[in-house]
Amino acid sequence: ARVDEYNDVSVIIAKLKNPIEDEIVALHTIDKVDLIFMIVAGRTKNKTVLKLMSSISRLAQKDEFLDKIRKEKGKPLWPIIGF
């Protein structure tokens, strides 16, 4: 989300209690979605948002990274993500 008068960037990771099934269009398969990554940024943070989206995409391809997030409960994830 882009927010007026917000001069920062926040990444929120939501872990769904009940995963939802969704189609992965590029692979023509159905998969369970249990993690949602949200980025909240000021309107002028375009480059930062693009870099974050790229980093999240790369990290999300690693099962080890996703497994660490799934195991955490209510703790900050900075050490896991490396920001």
Tab-separated table of N, CA and C in Angstrom:
chain	number	residue	atom	x	y	z
A	1	ALA	N	0.841	-1.172	0.000
A	1	ALA	CA	0.000	0.000	0.000
A	1	ALA	C	0.885	1.233	0.000
A	2	ARG	N	0.465	2.250	-0.710
A	2	ARG	CA	1.168	3.537	-0.726
A	2	ARG	C	0.382	4.515	0.140
A	3	VAL	N	1.083	5.182	1.033
A	3	VAL	CA	0.423	6.042	2.008
A	3	VAL	C	0.969	7.463	1.913
A	4	ASP	N	0.070	8.424	1.770
A	4	ASP	CA	0.475	9.832	1.784
A	4	ASP	C	1.020	10.192	3.164
A	5	GLU	N	1.969	11.106	3.187
A	5	GLU	CA	2.544	11.629	4.428
A	5	GLU	C	3.171	10.542	5.311
A	6	TYR	N	3.607	9.452	4.687
A	6	TYR	CA	4.330	8.386	5.395
A	6	TYR	C	5.676	8.277	4.702
A	7	ASN	N	6.741	8.540	5.413
A	7	ASN	CA	8.062	8.603	4.806
A	7	ASN	C	8.929	7.428	5.217
A	8	ASP	N	8.332	6.268	5.288
A	8	ASP	CA	9.061	5.086	5.725
A	8	ASP	C	8.566	3.888	4.920
A	9	VAL	N	9.128	2.731	5.202
A	9	VAL	CA	8.702	1.490	4.558
A	9	VAL	C	8.584	0.429	5.637
A	10	SER	N	7.480	-0.313	5.625
A	10	SER	CA	7.277	-1.408	6.579
A	10	SER	C	6.923	-2.670	5.815
A	11	VAL	N	7.454	-3.781	6.274
A	11	VAL	CA	7.110	-5.088	5.701
A	11	VAL	C	6.412	-5.877	6.795
A	12	ILE	N	5.241	-6.376	6.469
A	12	ILE	CA	4.460	-7.166	7.413
A	12	ILE	C	4.287	-8.554	6.826
A	13	ILE	N	4.523	-9.561	7.654
A	13	ILE	CA	4.328	-10.939	7.207
A	13	ILE	C	3.189	-11.525	8.025
A	14	ALA	N	2.146	-11.956	7.327
A	14	ALA	CA	0.998	-12.574	7.991
A	14	ALA	C	1.027	-14.072	7.748
A	15	LYS	N	0.857	-14.832	8.823
A	15	LYS	CA	0.776	-16.285	8.720
A	15	LYS	C	-0.682	-16.673	8.948
A	16	LEU	N	-1.302	-17.237	7.922
A	16	LEU	CA	-2.713	-17.583	8.018
A	16	LEU	C	-2.918	-18.805	8.906
A	17	LYS	N	-3.898	-18.736	9.762
A	17	LYS	CA	-4.233	-19.866	10.627
A	17	LYS	C	-4.753	-21.029	9.780
A	18	ASN	N	-5.577	-20.697	8.796
A	18	ASN	CA	-6.120	-21.697	7.877
A	18	ASN	C	-5.668	-21.352	6.463
A	19	PRO	N	-4.717	-22.113	5.915
A	19	PRO	CA	-4.230	-21.818	4.568
A	19	PRO	C	-5.372	-21.836	3.544
A	20	ILE	N	-5.188	-21.048	2.492
A	20	ILE	CA	-6.162	-21.038	1.404
A	20	ILE	C	-5.514	-21.663	0.170
A	21	GLU	N	-6.321	-22.287	-0.654
A	21	GLU	CA	-5.805	-22.853	-1.889
A	21	GLU	C	-5.935	-21.817	-2.987
A	22	ASP	N	-4.881	-21.694	-3.802
A	22	ASP	CA	-4.895	-20.734	-4.891
A	22	ASP	C	-4.126	-21.318	-6.064
A	23	GLU	N	-4.480	-20.865	-7.249
A	23	GLU	CA	-3.823	-21.350	-8.457
A	23	GLU	C	-2.534	-20.582	-8.698
A	24	ILE	N	-1.466	-21.308	-8.995
A	24	ILE	CA	-0.221	-20.705	-9.436
A	24	ILE	C	-0.285	-20.732	-10.957
A	25	VAL	N	-0.644	-19.607	-11.530
A	25	VAL	CA	-0.957	-19.536	-12.956
A	25	VAL	C	0.212	-19.993	-13.818
A	26	ALA	N	1.414	-19.540	-13.514
A	26	ALA	CA	2.578	-19.871	-14.340
A	26	ALA	C	2.867	-21.373	-14.361
A	27	LEU	N	2.513	-22.065	-13.284
A	27	LEU	CA	2.786	-23.504	-13.194
A	27	LEU	C	1.565	-24.369	-13.458
A	28	HIS	N	0.408	-23.729	-13.599
A	28	HIS	CA	-0.857	-24.456	-13.811
A	28	HIS	C	-1.108	-25.485	-12.710
A	29	THR	N	-0.842	-25.079	-11.468
A	29	THR	CA	-1.062	-25.964	-10.326
A	29	THR	C	-1.812	-25.209	-9.239
A	30	ILE	N	-2.328	-25.965	-8.294
A	30	ILE	CA	-2.984	-25.401	-7.115
A	30	ILE	C	-2.038	-25.601	-5.932
A	31	ASP	N	-1.896	-24.582	-5.113
A	31	ASP	CA	-1.016	-24.680	-3.951
A	31	ASP	C	-1.706	-24.039	-2.754
A	32	LYS	N	-1.268	-24.433	-1.568
A	32	LYS	CA	-1.807	-23.838	-0.342
A	32	LYS	C	-0.980	-22.605	0.010
A	33	VAL	N	-1.675	-21.499	0.285
A	33	VAL	CA	-1.031	-20.251	0.660
A	33	VAL	C	-1.240	-20.053	2.155
A	34	ASP	N	-0.126	-19.927	2.896
A	34	ASP	CA	-0.244	-19.709	4.335
A	34	ASP	C	0.539	-18.489	4.813
A	35	LEU	N	1.317	-17.878	3.918
A	35	LEU	CA	2.072	-16.677	4.263
A	35	LEU	C	1.719	-15.562	3.283
A	36	ILE	N	1.521	-14.363	3.817
A	36	ILE	CA	1.241	-13.194	2.989
A	36	ILE	C	2.230	-12.099	3.388
A	37	PHE	N	2.916	-11.554	2.400
A	37	PHE	CA	3.871	-10.474	2.613
A	37	PHE	C	3.213	-9.168	2.177
A	38	MET	N	3.220	-8.175	3.076
A	38	MET	CA	2.615	-6.874	2.773
A	38	MET	C	3.681	-5.794	2.923
A	39	ILE	N	3.665	-4.848	1.983
A	39	ILE	CA	4.599	-3.729	2.039
A	39	ILE	C	3.786	-2.440	2.140
A	40	VAL	N	4.085	-1.639	3.159
A	40	VAL	CA	3.451	-0.338	3.327
A	40	VAL	C	4.569	0.694	3.153
A	41	ALA	N	4.349	1.644	2.241
A	41	ALA	CA	5.414	2.602	1.943
A	41	ALA	C	4.844	3.964	1.587
A	42	GLY	N	5.689	4.968	1.771
A	42	GLY	CA	5.335	6.303	1.321
A	42	GLY	C	5.318	6.356	-0.201
A	43	ARG	N	4.625	7.304	-0.739
A	43	ARG	CA	4.458	7.422	-2.199
A	43	ARG	C	5.773	7.622	-2.949
A	44	THR	N	6.799	8.119	-2.292
A	44	THR	CA	8.067	8.401	-2.977
A	44	THR	C	9.076	7.254	-2.857
A	45	LYS	N	8.677	6.129	-2.344
A	45	LYS	CA	9.599	5.019	-2.072
A	45	LYS	C	9.575	3.939	-3.163
A	46	ASN	N	9.403	4.327	-4.419
A	46	ASN	CA	9.272	3.365	-5.510
A	46	ASN	C	10.451	2.397	-5.620
A	47	LYS	N	11.680	2.921	-5.635
A	47	LYS	CA	12.861	2.062	-5.773
A	47	LYS	C	12.969	1.089	-4.607
A	48	THR	N	12.706	1.586	-3.419
A	48	THR	CA	12.786	0.723	-2.231
A	48	THR	C	11.754	-0.392	-2.295
A	49	VAL	N	10.542	-0.070	-2.706
A	49	VAL	CA	9.489	-1.080	-2.806
A	49	VAL	C	9.868	-2.139	-3.844
A	50	LEU	N	10.388	-1.725	-4.992
A	50	LEU	CA	10.794	-2.681	-6.016
A	50	LEU	C	11.917	-3.591	-5.527
A	51	LYS	N	12.887	-3.020	-4.812
A	51	LYS	CA	13.978	-3.828	-4.261
A	51	LYS	C	13.453	-4.823	-3.226
A	52	LEU	N	12.531	-4.376	-2.382
A	52	LEU	CA	11.943	-5.272	-1.386
A	52	LEU	C	11.178	-6.415	-2.042
A	53	MET	N	10.389	-6.080	-3.062
A	53	MET	CA	9.619	-7.115	-3.762
A	53	MET	C	10.558	-8.150	-4.389
A	54	SER	N	11.644	-7.686	-4.956
A	54	SER	CA	12.626	-8.595	-5.549
A	54	SER	C	13.279	-9.480	-4.489
A	55	SER	N	13.664	-8.877	-3.371
A	55	SER	CA	14.296	-9.643	-2.284
A	55	SER	C	13.342	-10.673	-1.694
A	56	ILE	N	12.105	-10.262	-1.465
A	56	ILE	CA	11.108	-11.184	-0.913
A	56	ILE	C	10.874	-12.339	-1.878
A	57	SER	N	10.806	-12.034	-3.156
A	57	SER	CA	10.602	-13.074	-4.168
A	57	SER	C	11.739	-14.097	-4.149
A	58	ARG	N	12.979	-13.607	-4.079
A	58	ARG	CA	14.135	-14.522	-4.031
A	58	ARG	C	14.113	-15.369	-2.760
A	59	LEU	N	13.860	-14.723	-1.624
A	59	LEU	CA	13.843	-15.446	-0.356
A	59	LEU	C	12.716	-16.471	-0.298
A	60	ALA	N	11.576	-16.129	-0.858
A	60	ALA	CA	10.411	-17.015	-0.796
A	60	ALA	C	10.604	-18.285	-1.616
A	61	GLN	N	11.610	-18.314	-2.459
A	61	GLN	CA	11.899	-19.516	-3.227
A	61	GLN	C	12.731	-20.526	-2.433
A	62	LYS	N	13.153	-20.130	-1.247
A	62	LYS	CA	13.969	-20.994	-0.391
A	62	LYS	C	13.095	-21.590	0.706
A	63	ASP	N	12.941	-22.905	0.678
A	63	ASP	CA	12.108	-23.586	1.672
A	63	ASP	C	12.595	-23.329	3.093
A	64	GLU	N	13.906	-23.253	3.279
A	64	GLU	CA	14.475	-23.018	4.617
A	64	GLU	C	13.984	-21.686	5.188
A	65	PHE	N	13.963	-20.659	4.368
A	65	PHE	CA	13.484	-19.339	4.784
A	65	PHE	C	12.015	-19.392	5.193
A	66	LEU	N	11.186	-19.999	4.350
A	66	LEU	CA	9.754	-20.079	4.639
A	66	LEU	C	9.484	-20.922	5.875
A	67	ASP	N	10.227	-22.001	6.049
A	67	ASP	CA	10.044	-22.855	7.223
A	67	ASP	C	10.368	-22.102	8.516
A	68	LYS	N	11.415	-21.271	8.487
A	68	LYS	CA	11.769	-20.481	9.674
A	68	LYS	C	10.648	-19.514	10.037
A	69	ILE	N	10.055	-18.882	9.041
A	69	ILE	CA	8.954	-17.958	9.305
A	69	ILE	C	7.760	-18.701	9.873
A	70	ARG	N	7.457	-19.854	9.301
A	70	ARG	CA	6.296	-20.632	9.767
A	70	ARG	C	6.448	-21.074	11.216
A	71	LYS	N	7.675	-21.282	11.679
A	71	LYS	CA	7.912	-21.751	13.044
A	71	LYS	C	7.818	-20.635	14.083
A	72	GLU	N	8.021	-19.389	13.679
A	72	GLU	CA	8.010	-18.268	14.617
A	72	GLU	C	6.590	-17.932	15.052
A	73	LYS	N	6.453	-17.530	16.304
A	73	LYS	CA	5.143	-17.152	16.836
A	73	LYS	C	5.275	-15.845	17.592
A	74	GLY	N	4.838	-14.759	16.977
A	74	GLY	CA	4.797	-13.467	17.647
A	74	GLY	C	6.131	-12.830	17.941
A	75	LYS	N	7.192	-13.264	17.256
A	75	LYS	CA	8.509	-12.674	17.476
A	75	LYS	C	8.899	-11.830	16.261
A	76	PRO	N	9.710	-10.783	16.462
A	76	PRO	CA	10.241	-10.047	15.314
A	76	PRO	C	11.099	-10.977	14.453
A	77	LEU	N	11.025	-10.806	13.152
A	77	LEU	CA	11.728	-11.702	12.237
A	77	LEU	C	13.027	-11.124	11.693
A	78	TRP	N	13.515	-10.014	12.250
A	78	TRP	CA	14.714	-9.377	11.709
A	78	TRP	C	15.882	-10.335	11.577
A	79	PRO	N	16.208	-11.157	12.593
A	79	PRO	CA	17.356	-12.045	12.447
A	79	PRO	C	17.194	-13.063	11.313
A	80	ILE	N	15.967	-13.468	11.039
A	80	ILE	CA	15.719	-14.451	9.997
A	80	ILE	C	15.851	-13.821	8.619
A	81	ILE	N	15.297	-12.631	8.472
A	81	ILE	CA	15.255	-11.979	7.169
A	81	ILE	C	16.570	-11.289	6.849
A	82	GLY	N	17.217	-10.733	7.842
A	82	GLY	CA	18.506	-10.093	7.641
A	82	GLY	C	18.446	-8.612	7.323
A	83	PHE	N	17.375	-7.937	7.712
A	83	PHE	CA	17.291	-6.485	7.497
A	83	PHE	C	17.789	-5.763	8.719
